Amino acid sequence: MNRHLLILFALSIIAAVNGRELTEDLIRLPSEKFDFSDDDSVGTRWAILIAGSNGYSNYRHQADVCHAYQILKTGGLKDENIVVFMYDDIAYNPENPRQGVIINSPDGDDVYHGVPKDYTGDDVNVDNFFAVLLGDKSKVKGGSGKVVDSGPNDRIFIYYTDHGGPGVLGMPTYPYLYANDLNEVLKQKHASGTYKSLVFYLEACESGSIFDGLLPQGLNIYATTASNPYENSWGTYCPGDYPSPPPEYDTCLGDLYSVAWMEDCDVHNLRTETIKQQYKLVKERTSSGNYYYGSHVMQYGDLPLSIDNLYVYMGTNPANENFTFSEENSLFRSPKAVNQRDADLLHFWHKYRKAPEGSDKKTEAQEKFTEAMSHRMHIDSSIQLIGKLLFGLEKGPEVLKTVRSAGKPLVDDWTCLKTFVRTFETHCGSLSQYGMKHMRSIANLCNAGVTNEQMAAASSQACTTFPSNPWSSLSRGFTA
């Protein structure tokens, strides 16, 4: 009798797990070992890793991607199934104090070694990313030509780290990546029937706006973002932080959300840790306790996928096999972080402070800092003036600052948004990575019914000239 009861009890557990009837995280004994290597339902694991910036002041984004690669490689993913997008101008940059080495934490090991250079330089662009995700080799230009040639039983993991703004993600090349285009491509991927489930980790300011009101349920896609649609994300391991990078570094080594999920992967057995468990730990660490130096980690799409084990997408480090997961957050919580948009200013400031008096290095750092500040002030004042020209001194700022309710997309007409961006840039210069913060204000002009003729007239009146420094240059084309 006891034997039959035990068999029935075991079958009930199996049925519950297979049927996804568990609403809470699955509890496992420390001695339990799960081997999914022979489970056909896992299929092939694919990954796309994207660092969407360039320049040494953005060191952290390529460091994040290199660290992510090491986690996947150690976890058992093959290079043929990992596609890496990174500009690759950091490891051997003259400013890098350790030539050929990239670190993602103050005491961290080199994460650059062995990383595939699939798409580098100007091959890191929106068109190639979409072609790779869709598995369309005919539309790939440059690079290794590697694409996600996935099948119906395969799992896909996408990790994207960069600057962002409401409804937009940066790229080292123009145009930038707009939220509506990304979500349409995700729908195309689903319609092709070439994956079983897809997990998307996104690090950027206002990153929640990329999926909020845009990513529908039913695509078997789970997305988590570093911030909600209205706030910045944060750099970490920055000069002046604790812990600080080694003294020879004058730039941030990582991003808070990204470091949180990767350092969690470094120490846990991903066979038994679920996406949901990691989400909770990362959410707590990224908040920095009170959100003053942190952000609200969000999740979108098909949330039931969060009960999947991380192993299904990332594999796991065999050295962590005996690790017992604890709900208690053992990850280090930085008491201070740096707003992503200010990380470049911090870099220039520390270069200036450390350079010898009267040296060319000090002069150059001062010039860079001044150029960046000049560009920021120009963009801020131009957007504000355009709002006042279109709606008056009182109503203008109100229109620009309007925030839509959660679950509603940034803009009704994405073509209008992109047209207005190009119109603004024609008269006022490039928005660049900093100017992405104003994308909501530009979207609000579309939502308020402003015509392109009105936008052109206001932009022309607001910007009789614009700074000629690289930040404002249109030599690389439009960001939309």
Short mmCIF file of C-alpha atoms in Angstrom, two decimals:
data_model
loop_
_atom_site.label_atom_id
_atom_site.label_comp_id
_atom_site.label_asym_id
_atom_site.label_seq_id
_atom_site.Cartn_x
_atom_site.Cartn_y
_atom_site.Cartn_z
CA MET A 1 0.00 0.00 0.00
CA ASN A 2 2.76 2.42 0.94
CA ARG A 3 4.55 1.61 -2.30
CA HIS A 4 1.46 2.46 -4.38
CA LEU A 5 1.01 5.72 -2.53
CA LEU A 6 4.61 6.67 -3.22
CA ILE A 7 4.18 5.91 -6.93
CA LEU A 8 1.01 8.01 -7.11
CA PHE A 9 2.73 10.85 -5.27
CA ALA A 10 5.67 10.75 -7.70
CA LEU A 11 3.38 10.73 -10.74
CA SER A 12 1.43 13.71 -9.39
CA ILE A 13 4.63 15.71 -9.08
CA ILE A 14 5.70 14.81 -12.64
CA ALA A 15 2.29 15.77 -14.01
CA ALA A 16 2.33 19.09 -12.21
CA VAL A 17 5.76 19.98 -13.52
CA ASN A 18 5.08 18.91 -17.10
CA GLY A 19 1.76 20.71 -17.07
CA ARG A 20 3.23 23.92 -15.71
CA GLU A 21 0.70 23.85 -12.91
CA LEU A 22 3.12 25.16 -10.32
CA THR A 23 2.57 28.80 -9.50
CA GLU A 24 5.53 29.05 -7.15
CA ASP A 25 9.16 28.16 -7.76
CA LEU A 26 9.83 24.43 -7.75
CA ILE A 27 11.44 23.31 -4.52
CA ARG A 28 14.28 20.84 -4.95
CA LEU A 29 16.42 18.96 -2.49
CA PRO A 30 20.14 19.83 -2.50
CA SER A 31 20.93 16.24 -3.43
CA GLU A 32 18.72 16.26 -6.53
CA LYS A 33 20.54 16.45 -9.87
CA PHE A 34 18.71 17.17 -13.09
CA ASP A 35 20.18 16.09 -16.42
CA PHE A 36 18.43 17.60 -19.42
CA SER A 37 21.15 16.60 -21.90
CA ASP A 38 18.99 13.83 -23.36
CA ASP A 39 15.74 15.81 -23.24
CA ASP A 40 14.62 16.42 -26.84
CA SER A 41 12.38 19.26 -25.64
CA VAL A 42 15.44 21.38 -24.97
CA GLY A 43 16.59 21.23 -28.59
CA THR A 44 19.53 23.42 -29.51
CA ARG A 45 20.40 26.48 -27.45
CA TRP A 46 21.05 29.64 -29.47
CA ALA A 47 22.22 33.03 -28.24
CA ILE A 48 22.62 36.56 -29.63
CA LEU A 49 24.80 38.94 -27.60
CA ILE A 50 24.82 42.62 -28.57
CA ALA A 51 26.85 45.56 -27.29
CA GLY A 52 25.21 48.52 -29.00
CA SER A 53 27.87 51.19 -28.42
CA ASN A 54 31.46 52.06 -29.22
CA GLY A 55 34.16 54.26 -27.68
CA TYR A 56 36.24 53.67 -24.58
CA SER A 57 33.87 55.65 -22.35
CA ASN A 58 31.35 52.87 -23.09
CA TYR A 59 33.81 50.14 -22.00
CA ARG A 60 31.15 48.50 -19.83
CA HIS A 61 28.84 47.41 -22.66
CA GLN A 62 31.43 45.28 -24.45
CA ALA A 63 32.67 44.02 -21.07
CA ASP A 64 29.10 42.91 -20.30
CA VAL A 65 28.79 41.04 -23.60
CA CYS A 66 32.17 39.34 -23.22
CA HIS A 67 31.21 38.19 -19.71
CA ALA A 68 27.90 36.85 -21.03
CA TYR A 69 29.77 34.89 -23.69
CA GLN A 70 32.01 33.26 -21.07
CA ILE A 71 28.93 32.18 -19.07
CA LEU A 72 27.33 30.56 -22.13
CA LYS A 73 30.57 28.96 -23.28
CA THR A 74 31.26 27.51 -19.83
CA GLY A 75 27.64 26.38 -19.76
CA GLY A 76 28.19 24.20 -22.78
CA LEU A 77 26.88 26.29 -25.69
CA LYS A 78 28.90 25.92 -28.88
CA ASP A 79 30.44 28.88 -30.71
CA GLU A 80 28.44 27.94 -33.78
CA ASN A 81 25.28 28.70 -31.79
CA ILE A 82 26.43 31.98 -30.20
CA VAL A 83 26.34 35.15 -32.33
CA VAL A 84 28.30 38.12 -30.93
CA PHE A 85 27.82 41.74 -31.98
CA MET A 86 30.45 44.11 -30.58
CA TYR A 87 32.33 47.03 -32.13
CA ASP A 88 35.60 45.58 -30.79
CA ASP A 89 37.38 48.87 -30.16
CA ILE A 90 37.99 48.38 -26.43
CA ALA A 91 40.47 45.55 -25.84
CA TYR A 92 43.27 47.15 -27.86
CA ASN A 93 42.15 50.75 -27.41
CA PRO A 94 45.14 53.00 -26.53
CA GLU A 95 43.27 54.05 -23.38
CA ASN A 96 42.91 50.46 -22.14
CA PRO A 97 45.53 49.99 -19.38
CA ARG A 98 45.58 46.22 -19.93
CA GLN A 99 46.02 45.72 -23.66
CA GLY A 100 44.07 42.79 -25.04
CA VAL A 101 42.20 42.31 -21.76
CA ILE A 102 38.65 43.28 -20.77
CA ILE A 103 37.33 42.89 -17.22
CA ASN A 104 33.76 43.21 -15.97
CA SER A 105 34.49 43.68 -12.25
CA PRO A 106 37.37 45.13 -10.19
CA ASP A 107 38.94 41.74 -9.40
CA GLY A 108 37.55 39.97 -12.41
CA ASP A 109 39.37 37.77 -14.87
CA ASP A 110 39.82 38.60 -18.54
CA VAL A 111 36.49 38.01 -20.31
CA TYR A 112 37.70 38.99 -23.81
CA HIS A 113 39.68 35.84 -24.60
CA GLY A 114 38.02 33.46 -27.03
CA VAL A 115 35.05 35.71 -27.81
CA PRO A 116 33.92 35.18 -31.45
CA LYS A 117 34.14 38.34 -33.58
CA ASP A 118 31.02 37.63 -35.61
CA TYR A 119 29.95 41.21 -36.29
CA THR A 120 32.32 44.06 -35.47
CA GLY A 121 32.75 47.72 -36.44
CA ASP A 122 30.05 49.02 -38.77
CA ASP A 123 28.68 45.49 -39.20
CA VAL A 124 27.06 45.99 -35.79
CA ASN A 125 23.80 47.41 -37.10
CA VAL A 126 20.04 46.97 -36.96
CA ASP A 127 19.69 45.23 -40.33
CA ASN A 128 22.27 42.58 -39.49
CA PHE A 129 20.74 41.96 -36.06
CA PHE A 130 17.31 41.38 -37.58
CA ALA A 131 18.70 39.16 -40.35
CA VAL A 132 20.65 37.08 -37.81
CA LEU A 133 17.61 36.63 -35.57
CA LEU A 134 15.40 35.63 -38.50
CA GLY A 135 18.05 33.23 -39.79
CA ASP A 136 18.18 35.03 -43.15
CA LYS A 137 21.74 34.70 -44.48
CA SER A 138 20.81 36.48 -47.72
CA LYS A 139 20.25 39.76 -45.88
CA VAL A 140 23.41 39.68 -43.77
CA LYS A 141 26.08 42.13 -44.93
CA GLY A 142 29.63 41.64 -43.69
CA GLY A 143 30.68 39.81 -40.58
CA SER A 144 30.97 36.06 -40.19
CA GLY A 145 27.62 35.40 -41.84
CA LYS A 146 26.53 33.37 -38.81
CA VAL A 147 22.77 33.43 -38.18
CA VAL A 148 20.32 31.80 -35.77
CA ASP A 149 19.36 28.80 -37.90
CA SER A 150 16.98 27.50 -35.27
CA GLY A 151 14.26 24.85 -35.39
CA PRO A 152 10.88 24.40 -33.69
CA ASN A 153 12.33 22.71 -30.58
CA ASP A 154 15.16 25.21 -30.04
CA ARG A 155 15.56 27.82 -27.31
CA ILE A 156 16.90 31.32 -27.98
CA PHE A 157 18.54 33.73 -25.54
CA ILE A 158 19.09 37.38 -26.52
CA TYR A 159 21.11 39.79 -24.42
CA TYR A 160 21.34 43.43 -25.48
CA THR A 161 23.29 46.10 -23.55
CA ASP A 162 23.64 49.76 -24.49
CA HIS A 163 22.28 53.25 -24.13
CA GLY A 164 18.60 53.72 -24.76
CA GLY A 165 15.68 56.07 -24.51
CA PRO A 166 11.90 55.86 -24.64
CA GLY A 167 11.12 53.49 -27.51
CA VAL A 168 14.68 53.31 -28.83
CA LEU A 169 17.95 51.42 -28.35
CA GLY A 170 21.37 52.63 -29.43
CA MET A 171 23.67 51.14 -32.02
CA PRO A 172 27.27 52.15 -32.83
CA THR A 173 25.94 52.81 -36.34
CA TYR A 174 22.87 54.72 -37.47
CA PRO A 175 19.93 54.31 -37.55
CA TYR A 176 19.13 53.26 -34.00
CA LEU A 177 16.85 50.34 -33.13
CA TYR A 178 13.22 51.36 -32.60
CA ALA A 179 10.84 49.38 -30.39
CA ASN A 180 8.12 48.84 -32.98
CA ASP A 181 10.59 47.36 -35.47
CA LEU A 182 12.06 44.99 -32.88
CA ASN A 183 8.66 43.70 -31.80
CA GLU A 184 7.57 43.19 -35.42
CA VAL A 185 10.69 41.09 -36.05
CA LEU A 186 9.98 39.05 -32.91
CA LYS A 187 6.48 38.39 -34.27
CA GLN A 188 7.99 37.32 -37.62
CA LYS A 189 10.33 34.95 -35.82
CA HIS A 190 7.39 33.41 -33.98
CA ALA A 191 5.34 33.10 -37.19
CA SER A 192 8.21 31.17 -38.79
CA GLY A 193 7.84 28.45 -36.14
CA THR A 194 11.60 28.30 -35.62
CA TYR A 195 11.86 28.31 -31.83
CA LYS A 196 10.14 26.79 -28.84
CA SER A 197 10.75 29.70 -26.46
CA LEU A 198 12.82 32.87 -26.42
CA VAL A 199 14.22 34.82 -23.46
CA PHE A 200 15.35 38.44 -23.88
CA TYR A 201 17.49 40.30 -21.29
CA LEU A 202 17.74 44.04 -22.01
CA GLU A 203 20.04 46.63 -20.39
CA ALA A 204 19.33 50.27 -21.30
CA CYS A 205 17.77 53.45 -19.96
CA GLU A 206 13.94 53.40 -20.24
CA SER A 207 14.30 49.80 -21.47
CA GLY A 208 10.82 48.88 -20.27
CA SER A 209 9.42 51.10 -23.05
CA ILE A 210 10.78 48.67 -25.64
CA PHE A 211 8.20 46.05 -24.66
CA ASP A 212 5.53 47.87 -22.63
CA GLY A 213 2.29 47.79 -24.64
CA LEU A 214 4.14 46.30 -27.62
CA LEU A 215 5.14 42.71 -26.81
CA PRO A 216 1.98 40.59 -26.86
CA GLN A 217 1.47 37.37 -24.97
CA GLY A 218 1.33 34.14 -26.91
CA LEU A 219 4.67 34.42 -28.71
CA ASN A 220 6.47 32.21 -26.17
CA ILE A 221 8.76 35.16 -25.43
CA TYR A 222 9.79 36.27 -21.94
CA ALA A 223 11.59 39.61 -21.63
CA THR A 224 13.17 41.30 -18.64
CA THR A 225 14.52 44.84 -18.64
CA ALA A 226 16.94 46.82 -16.49
CA SER A 227 14.45 49.64 -15.91
CA ASN A 228 10.83 50.55 -16.29
CA PRO A 229 9.72 52.76 -19.25
CA TYR A 230 10.40 56.01 -17.41
CA GLU A 231 13.79 55.78 -15.69
CA ASN A 232 17.52 55.43 -16.28
CA SER A 233 19.55 52.29 -15.90
CA TRP A 234 22.90 52.43 -14.10
CA GLY A 235 26.57 51.73 -14.62
CA THR A 236 28.54 50.08 -11.83
CA TYR A 237 32.12 49.42 -10.74
CA CYS A 238 32.80 53.05 -11.70
CA PRO A 239 35.58 55.37 -10.50
CA GLY A 240 34.56 56.66 -7.08
CA ASP A 241 32.27 53.66 -6.42
CA TYR A 242 32.88 50.99 -3.83
CA PRO A 243 34.28 48.71 -4.95
CA SER A 244 36.06 50.87 -7.50
CA PRO A 245 37.84 49.63 -10.59
CA PRO A 246 41.62 49.31 -10.36
CA PRO A 247 43.22 52.79 -10.13
CA GLU A 248 44.49 52.69 -13.71
CA TYR A 249 40.90 52.56 -15.03
CA ASP A 250 38.90 55.76 -15.50
CA THR A 251 35.69 54.19 -16.79
CA CYS A 252 32.83 52.02 -15.50
CA LEU A 253 33.50 48.29 -15.85
CA GLY A 254 29.90 47.07 -15.98
CA ASP A 255 26.19 47.88 -15.78
CA LEU A 256 24.24 47.23 -12.60
CA TYR A 257 21.46 45.02 -13.98
CA SER A 258 23.83 43.14 -16.27
CA VAL A 259 26.42 42.48 -13.60
CA ALA A 260 23.63 41.33 -11.28
CA TRP A 261 22.32 38.57 -13.55
CA MET A 262 25.77 37.48 -14.70
CA GLU A 263 27.35 37.33 -11.25
CA ASP A 264 24.33 35.29 -10.18
CA CYS A 265 25.01 32.87 -13.05
CA ASP A 266 28.66 32.67 -12.05
CA VAL A 267 27.88 31.12 -8.67
CA HIS A 268 24.61 29.19 -9.08
CA ASN A 269 23.66 25.84 -10.50
CA LEU A 270 21.51 26.88 -13.44
CA ARG A 271 20.03 23.38 -13.71
CA THR A 272 17.99 24.09 -10.59
CA GLU A 273 17.66 27.90 -10.59
CA THR A 274 14.67 29.27 -12.46
CA ILE A 275 14.38 32.49 -14.44
CA LYS A 276 11.90 33.67 -11.82
CA GLN A 277 14.34 33.08 -8.99
CA GLN A 278 17.07 35.00 -10.80
CA TYR A 279 14.63 37.80 -11.65
CA LYS A 280 13.85 38.28 -7.97
CA LEU A 281 17.53 38.43 -6.98
CA VAL A 282 18.45 40.76 -9.83
CA LYS A 283 15.47 43.01 -9.11
CA GLU A 284 16.57 43.39 -5.50
CA ARG A 285 20.21 44.09 -6.31
CA THR A 286 19.43 46.51 -9.15
CA SER A 287 17.12 48.54 -6.92
CA SER A 288 20.12 49.35 -4.69
CA GLY A 289 17.70 49.19 -1.78
CA ASN A 290 15.87 52.45 -2.43
CA TYR A 291 16.08 53.07 -6.21
CA TYR A 292 18.02 56.32 -5.66
CA TYR A 293 21.05 54.71 -7.31
CA GLY A 294 19.09 51.95 -9.02
CA SER A 295 16.12 51.07 -11.19
CA HIS A 296 13.00 48.92 -11.31
CA VAL A 297 13.72 45.66 -13.14
CA MET A 298 10.64 44.66 -15.16
CA GLN A 299 9.29 41.61 -16.97
CA TYR A 300 7.08 41.37 -20.07
CA GLY A 301 5.55 38.86 -22.43
CA ASP A 302 4.78 35.26 -21.47
CA LEU A 303 5.56 35.32 -17.75
CA PRO A 304 4.83 31.58 -17.20
CA LEU A 305 8.12 30.90 -19.00
CA SER A 306 9.85 32.26 -15.90
CA ILE A 307 9.49 28.85 -14.22
CA ASP A 308 11.92 27.44 -16.79
CA ASN A 309 15.36 26.59 -15.49
CA LEU A 310 18.07 28.94 -16.70
CA TYR A 311 19.95 25.86 -17.87
CA VAL A 312 17.48 25.46 -20.73
CA TYR A 313 18.81 28.69 -22.28
CA MET A 314 22.31 29.17 -20.87
CA GLY A 315 23.59 25.75 -19.86
CA THR A 316 25.45 25.71 -16.55
CA ASN A 317 28.96 25.69 -15.16
CA PRO A 318 29.73 22.10 -14.03
CA ALA A 319 31.72 23.54 -11.10
CA ASN A 320 28.44 24.85 -9.62
CA GLU A 321 26.63 21.51 -9.78
CA ASN A 322 26.49 21.04 -6.01
CA PHE A 323 25.43 24.59 -5.23
CA THR A 324 22.22 24.79 -3.23
CA PHE A 325 20.04 27.73 -4.28
CA SER A 326 18.98 30.15 -1.56
CA GLU A 327 16.25 32.77 -1.81
CA GLU A 328 18.43 35.04 0.29
CA ASN A 329 20.25 37.50 -1.95
CA SER A 330 23.94 36.88 -1.42
CA LEU A 331 24.94 39.15 -4.30
CA PHE A 332 26.92 42.26 -3.42
CA ARG A 333 24.75 45.37 -3.50
CA SER A 334 26.61 48.49 -4.58
CA PRO A 335 25.71 51.46 -2.36
CA LYS A 336 26.24 53.78 -5.32
CA ALA A 337 26.04 53.58 -9.11
CA VAL A 338 26.30 56.01 -12.03
CA ASN A 339 23.47 57.06 -14.29
CA GLN A 340 24.27 55.49 -17.69
CA ARG A 341 23.89 58.85 -19.43
CA ASP A 342 26.51 60.43 -17.19
CA ALA A 343 29.10 57.66 -17.47
CA ASP A 344 30.91 59.41 -20.34
CA LEU A 345 31.15 62.64 -18.33
CA LEU A 346 32.57 60.68 -15.40
CA HIS A 347 35.15 59.16 -17.74
CA PHE A 348 36.27 62.56 -19.10
CA TRP A 349 36.32 64.08 -15.62
CA HIS A 350 38.55 61.36 -14.18
CA LYS A 351 40.87 61.59 -17.18
CA TYR A 352 41.12 65.34 -16.60
CA ARG A 353 41.65 64.99 -12.86
CA LYS A 354 44.41 62.40 -13.24
CA ALA A 355 46.32 64.07 -16.09
CA PRO A 356 49.42 66.16 -15.20
CA GLU A 357 48.94 69.93 -15.12
CA GLY A 358 49.71 71.54 -18.45
CA SER A 359 49.80 68.22 -20.31
CA ASP A 360 48.15 67.51 -23.67
CA LYS A 361 46.13 64.78 -21.98
CA LYS A 362 44.61 67.27 -19.55
CA THR A 363 43.75 69.67 -22.37
CA GLU A 364 42.21 66.90 -24.46
CA ALA A 365 40.10 65.62 -21.55
CA GLN A 366 38.87 69.14 -20.84
CA GLU A 367 37.93 69.62 -24.49
CA LYS A 368 36.02 66.34 -24.57
CA PHE A 369 34.14 67.23 -21.41
CA THR A 370 33.30 70.70 -22.73
CA GLU A 371 32.13 69.32 -26.09
CA ALA A 372 29.85 66.79 -24.40
CA MET A 373 28.33 69.42 -22.12
CA SER A 374 27.87 71.84 -25.03
CA HIS A 375 26.03 69.17 -26.99
CA ARG A 376 23.80 68.30 -24.03
CA MET A 377 22.84 71.90 -23.37
CA HIS A 378 22.13 72.45 -27.07
CA ILE A 379 19.86 69.40 -27.33
CA ASP A 380 18.01 70.15 -24.08
CA SER A 381 17.39 73.82 -24.90
CA SER A 382 16.40 73.06 -28.51
CA ILE A 383 13.74 70.51 -27.52
CA GLN A 384 12.37 72.85 -24.86
CA LEU A 385 12.21 75.77 -27.28
CA ILE A 386 10.44 73.70 -29.95
CA GLY A 387 7.77 72.75 -27.41
CA LYS A 388 7.21 76.40 -26.50
CA LEU A 389 7.12 77.50 -30.14
CA LEU A 390 4.45 74.89 -30.93
CA PHE A 391 2.29 75.13 -27.79
CA GLY A 392 3.22 78.32 -25.96
CA LEU A 393 5.30 79.11 -22.89
CA GLU A 394 3.00 77.38 -20.39
CA LYS A 395 1.57 74.45 -22.32
CA GLY A 396 4.78 73.58 -24.19
CA PRO A 397 6.64 72.06 -21.19
CA GLU A 398 3.45 70.25 -20.14
CA VAL A 399 3.11 68.55 -23.55
CA LEU A 400 6.76 67.54 -23.63
CA LYS A 401 6.62 65.96 -20.18
CA THR A 402 3.42 63.98 -20.70
CA VAL A 403 3.76 60.32 -19.66
CA ARG A 404 1.31 57.73 -20.90
CA SER A 405 -0.13 55.12 -18.55
CA ALA A 406 1.56 51.74 -18.17
CA GLY A 407 0.67 49.24 -20.88
CA LYS A 408 0.26 51.91 -23.55
CA PRO A 409 2.92 52.27 -26.27
CA LEU A 410 5.08 55.38 -26.38
CA VAL A 411 3.52 56.68 -29.60
CA ASP A 412 0.54 55.90 -31.84
CA ASP A 413 2.37 56.56 -35.12
CA TRP A 414 5.97 55.29 -35.21
CA THR A 415 6.48 56.64 -38.72
CA CYS A 416 5.66 60.11 -37.38
CA LEU A 417 8.19 59.67 -34.56
CA LYS A 418 10.99 58.68 -36.92
CA THR A 419 10.09 61.49 -39.34
CA PHE A 420 10.16 64.05 -36.53
CA VAL A 421 13.56 62.75 -35.36
CA ARG A 422 14.99 63.23 -38.85
CA THR A 423 13.39 66.66 -39.10
CA PHE A 424 14.86 67.72 -35.77
CA GLU A 425 18.30 66.38 -36.68
CA THR A 426 18.26 68.15 -40.04
CA HIS A 427 18.01 71.51 -38.31
CA CYS A 428 19.53 70.86 -34.88
CA GLY A 429 22.15 68.14 -35.37
CA SER A 430 22.34 64.55 -34.16
CA LEU A 431 20.50 63.52 -31.02
CA SER A 432 23.31 60.98 -30.33
CA GLN A 433 23.22 58.62 -27.35
CA TYR A 434 22.43 61.42 -24.88
CA GLY A 435 19.58 62.88 -26.93
CA MET A 436 17.66 59.59 -26.86
CA LYS A 437 16.32 60.77 -23.50
CA HIS A 438 14.08 63.23 -25.39
CA MET A 439 12.36 60.58 -27.51
CA ARG A 440 9.25 60.74 -25.32
CA SER A 441 8.99 64.49 -25.86
CA ILE A 442 9.21 64.04 -29.63
CA ALA A 443 6.65 61.23 -29.47
CA ASN A 444 4.32 63.52 -27.53
CA LEU A 445 4.41 66.01 -30.40
CA CYS A 446 3.17 63.24 -32.70
CA ASN A 447 0.49 62.21 -30.22
CA ALA A 448 -0.65 65.85 -29.97
CA GLY A 449 -1.26 66.06 -33.72
CA VAL A 450 1.67 68.25 -34.77
CA THR A 451 2.34 68.05 -38.52
CA ASN A 452 5.79 67.60 -40.02
CA GLU A 453 5.53 71.05 -41.58
CA GLN A 454 4.97 72.53 -38.13
CA MET A 455 7.83 70.48 -36.70
CA ALA A 456 10.17 71.63 -39.47
CA ALA A 457 9.26 75.27 -38.97
CA ALA A 458 9.73 75.09 -35.19
CA SER A 459 13.04 73.20 -35.51
CA SER A 460 14.35 75.70 -38.03
CA GLN A 461 13.43 78.58 -35.76
CA ALA A 462 14.88 76.94 -32.66
CA CYS A 463 18.19 75.93 -34.25
CA THR A 464 19.68 78.62 -36.44
CA THR A 465 23.01 76.82 -35.91
CA PHE A 466 24.24 73.79 -34.00
CA PRO A 467 27.62 72.79 -32.52
CA SER A 468 30.07 71.36 -35.04
CA ASN A 469 31.67 68.91 -32.61
CA PRO A 470 31.41 65.13 -33.19
CA TRP A 471 28.50 64.78 -30.78
CA SER A 472 26.27 66.89 -33.01
CA SER A 473 27.66 65.89 -36.41
CA LEU A 474 25.31 64.37 -38.98
CA SER A 475 28.20 62.79 -40.89
CA ARG A 476 26.99 59.32 -39.84
CA GLY A 477 23.43 59.94 -41.02
CA PHE A 478 20.17 60.12 -39.11
CA THR A 479 19.42 58.13 -35.95
CA ALA A 480 15.97 57.23 -37.37
#
